[in-house]
């Protein structure tokens, strides 16, 4: 600088810093300042943004399998503008990768790998791998479904390396299981090792770039210096990158956070970040015995060639190598683009993926809702969903109960996706559903014919064209077993989604163990909600036919249950419990009706009578957690439904459900859970109905 | 403005803008703990019955509360301690409630060896049974807590106290929001 202040003179005399900086900034830019030279600086700038936002995130993030998700959720939802910081960091990684690719292309096109810039080239390549390593390791850190599953895939790819693969994988993962050690190791790489590598390499890269000057044609008429001309262009480029990033972050509303990692879940549609999508697709291009070609050989060969480029340049004709290098880089980018598109198109056409994605979205929203309402349990995010009756409980109910029972009127709906190939379509018979009243195209008819079995009994077909983007065809009917079947397809796509509804053959479990349920039962035991579909449990219906109790008296019985029966406490003997009704003063009005009307059939505690000879379960503690748990575990016990023949009993689940699982199921039956967010319900008035709908798309193959 | 000046100005402006875009969310993010106000949802809670207390013998009671530590909710655990001191007959309030958190630097105050006062073990602050200072280590006496009015003649009367925290190291008793 021309006129320095006294202060900078003082500093300069002691450090030489000011002279050095101004010396650098006064350096001429070969060929004049311009956008040609900004790529490296923009890349460095984007990296700096990552560094700053990353440090900020470090102040709030916890690398632990129990609390990583919670800390990221907290950053995202509770901290001021945390979503902006995390969003910038998340999308910033994409910016770094894009700028890296541009810088690489430019370097190759300009042949800047040639002497004397070999070391610059190699340092650049090292940084490129460190950057890709950062992208990969960063993906896992939130410990959400996305990161967890993608990292499993990535580390397993590492594991396929010949000889050292399995060992490398075990070291990286910190064992065989994915957990705390995986997270801390990858975290160490992400925030320590890799950034250090990059910073050191960057210093070297930059010093060498200064030493050799920028590559470019000399243009004597342009005599720009680095400051301020080139600095302006560089800053403008960085500013542009940041502006785009900010726009994306605001448009996307942040980086997003999937539901917490669930190692037991199987149907999460794991996909890598877009810049790894090509590698992912490359993997899919090969059969398992040649997979290594896709995971190792091809990427390895490309990398080796890139590293050897400056040497090849000396051994072979320069122009030939330069042409080859250009062809290679554009070939790789083109190939990557092709593979990426292919992967995206495949997903777009893959109904199973779309359904799984839908379910993942619902889980994501539910996890967010639970965390907002109650925070996370101290044991960690893994228990967030596992203790939620609407998530874990509903899954268990669907898997175990809803093939016979209903919940809120819904039975188990099995979803299958039929994805016919061209030959399948050609072989299908288009005439099967041709005369159901809707004019349908041949391909739609063929797809339906392929998806539905011969003995399917079609009842009704509808074609909905109200949505301009897609026309949906729905065919309803019954299968050979009499189950309701609904087949749906979108015109123009070949896959058909077939939903099969189980036939309800037992009571509706919604509200079981509550006053509403028992009051409803007393009112109309023969409704399908209660025992109407269970002929072996006709006792209540027979009682109802005879009973003279008024609605008020039935209310009293229900109240009696709520007050004395359901709040069963472990440890009190039935005899001791009954004593409280000895004193006629203390008798609840419902008690009298109970004794007169119910105790004829139902034992309860020790008392009650078996006056009529009709068998019925013992009602002592009915509706309490203990009673319901026993009913689930051993319904055939002597005091429950042991009087029924074996084939008439409900199957017992003893030993099949853990204590925690039983608890969430029982809470689900009682309706003891946080209702779904109203805004996400199609019908806010019916939270339960919507709750079912959420879990309905179960994936079965 | 010549070309050089134009570039200088532009570079400075863009640089400042970039800095601003990063600094504003960054600072807000770091300062979020300041911007978050916890609503005062503390309520009177029953700690003991009047008959449980003997004049001249302070007793400590735990304040049990569900706790939220950033994203984690802990089930009810003790979050603080309160000393209850029965006052002599005829005093305006039958019970005095003192927070066990030392106003000096927040150590936990216990009863002194002779039982005639309170002692903070960290830096040897002494307090009288009414919470006033004996020495001048703590900037103020022990913090009194609000007690719901009770009937002094009913030994079964519930003692209900509102727990609160106060800033340490100040002469004034400033509630922490
Ligand atoms: S903290 Fe109590 S005396 Fe210092």
Tab-separated table of N, CA and C and ligand atoms in Angstrom, chain B residues 101-109 119-125 127 137-138, ligand 1:
chain	number	residue	atom	x	y	z
B	101	UNK	N	-29.248	-22.451	47.753
B	101	UNK	CA	-28.219	-22.032	46.809
B	101	UNK	C	-27.532	-20.781	47.342
B	102	UNK	N	-26.223	-20.871	47.500
B	102	UNK	CA	-25.486	-19.767	48.102
B	102	UNK	C	-25.481	-18.556	47.172
B	103	UNK	N	-25.825	-17.378	47.700
B	103	UNK	CA	-25.837	-16.182	46.843
B	103	UNK	C	-24.434	-15.761	46.425
B	104	UNK	N	-23.411	-16.361	47.051
B	104	UNK	CA	-22.035	-16.001	46.677
B	104	UNK	C	-21.730	-16.588	45.307
B	105	UNK	N	-21.491	-17.918	45.271
B	105	UNK	CA	-21.192	-18.524	43.972
B	105	UNK	C	-21.938	-19.843	43.796
B	106	UNK	N	-23.088	-19.945	44.434
B	106	UNK	CA	-24.021	-21.027	44.150
B	106	UNK	C	-23.633	-22.403	44.680
B	107	UNK	N	-22.763	-22.469	45.671
B	107	UNK	CA	-22.584	-23.769	46.327
B	107	UNK	C	-23.829	-24.075	47.155
B	108	UNK	N	-23.855	-25.286	47.754
B	108	UNK	CA	-25.046	-25.682	48.487
B	108	UNK	C	-24.848	-25.442	49.985
B	109	UNK	N	-25.739	-24.679	50.556
B	109	UNK	CA	-25.609	-24.284	51.952
B	109	UNK	C	-26.125	-25.388	52.866
B	119	UNK	N	-24.124	-22.622	56.989
B	119	UNK	CA	-22.738	-22.479	56.566
B	119	UNK	C	-22.645	-22.902	55.103
B	120	UNK	N	-21.925	-22.110	54.310
B	120	UNK	CA	-21.634	-22.567	52.958
B	120	UNK	C	-20.214	-23.098	52.954
B	121	UNK	N	-20.031	-24.348	52.619
B	121	UNK	CA	-18.715	-24.965	52.753
B	121	UNK	C	-17.691	-24.433	51.750
B	122	UNK	N	-18.133	-23.824	50.673
B	122	UNK	CA	-17.169	-23.459	49.626
B	122	UNK	C	-16.202	-22.370	50.068
B	123	UNK	N	-16.777	-21.234	50.524
B	123	UNK	CA	-15.884	-20.147	50.927
B	123	UNK	C	-16.239	-19.646	52.317
B	124	UNK	N	-16.819	-20.558	53.106
B	124	UNK	CA	-17.094	-20.274	54.515
B	124	UNK	C	-17.950	-19.036	54.742
B	125	UNK	N	-19.059	-18.963	54.037
B	125	UNK	CA	-20.052	-17.945	54.360
B	125	UNK	C	-20.892	-18.476	55.509
B	127	UNK	N	-24.384	-17.835	57.889
B	127	UNK	CA	-25.667	-17.122	57.916
B	127	UNK	C	-26.386	-17.463	59.215
B	137	UNK	N	-18.741	-12.473	53.259
B	137	UNK	CA	-18.240	-13.161	52.067
B	137	UNK	C	-19.307	-13.173	50.973
B	138	UNK	N	-20.496	-13.547	51.366
B	138	UNK	CA	-21.599	-13.507	50.401
B	138	UNK	C	-22.085	-12.068	50.265
C	1	LIG	S1	-20.304	-20.197	47.156
C	1	LIG	FE1	-21.017	-20.086	49.133
C	1	LIG	S2	-19.475	-18.999	50.069
C	1	LIG	FE2	-18.768	-19.043	48.052
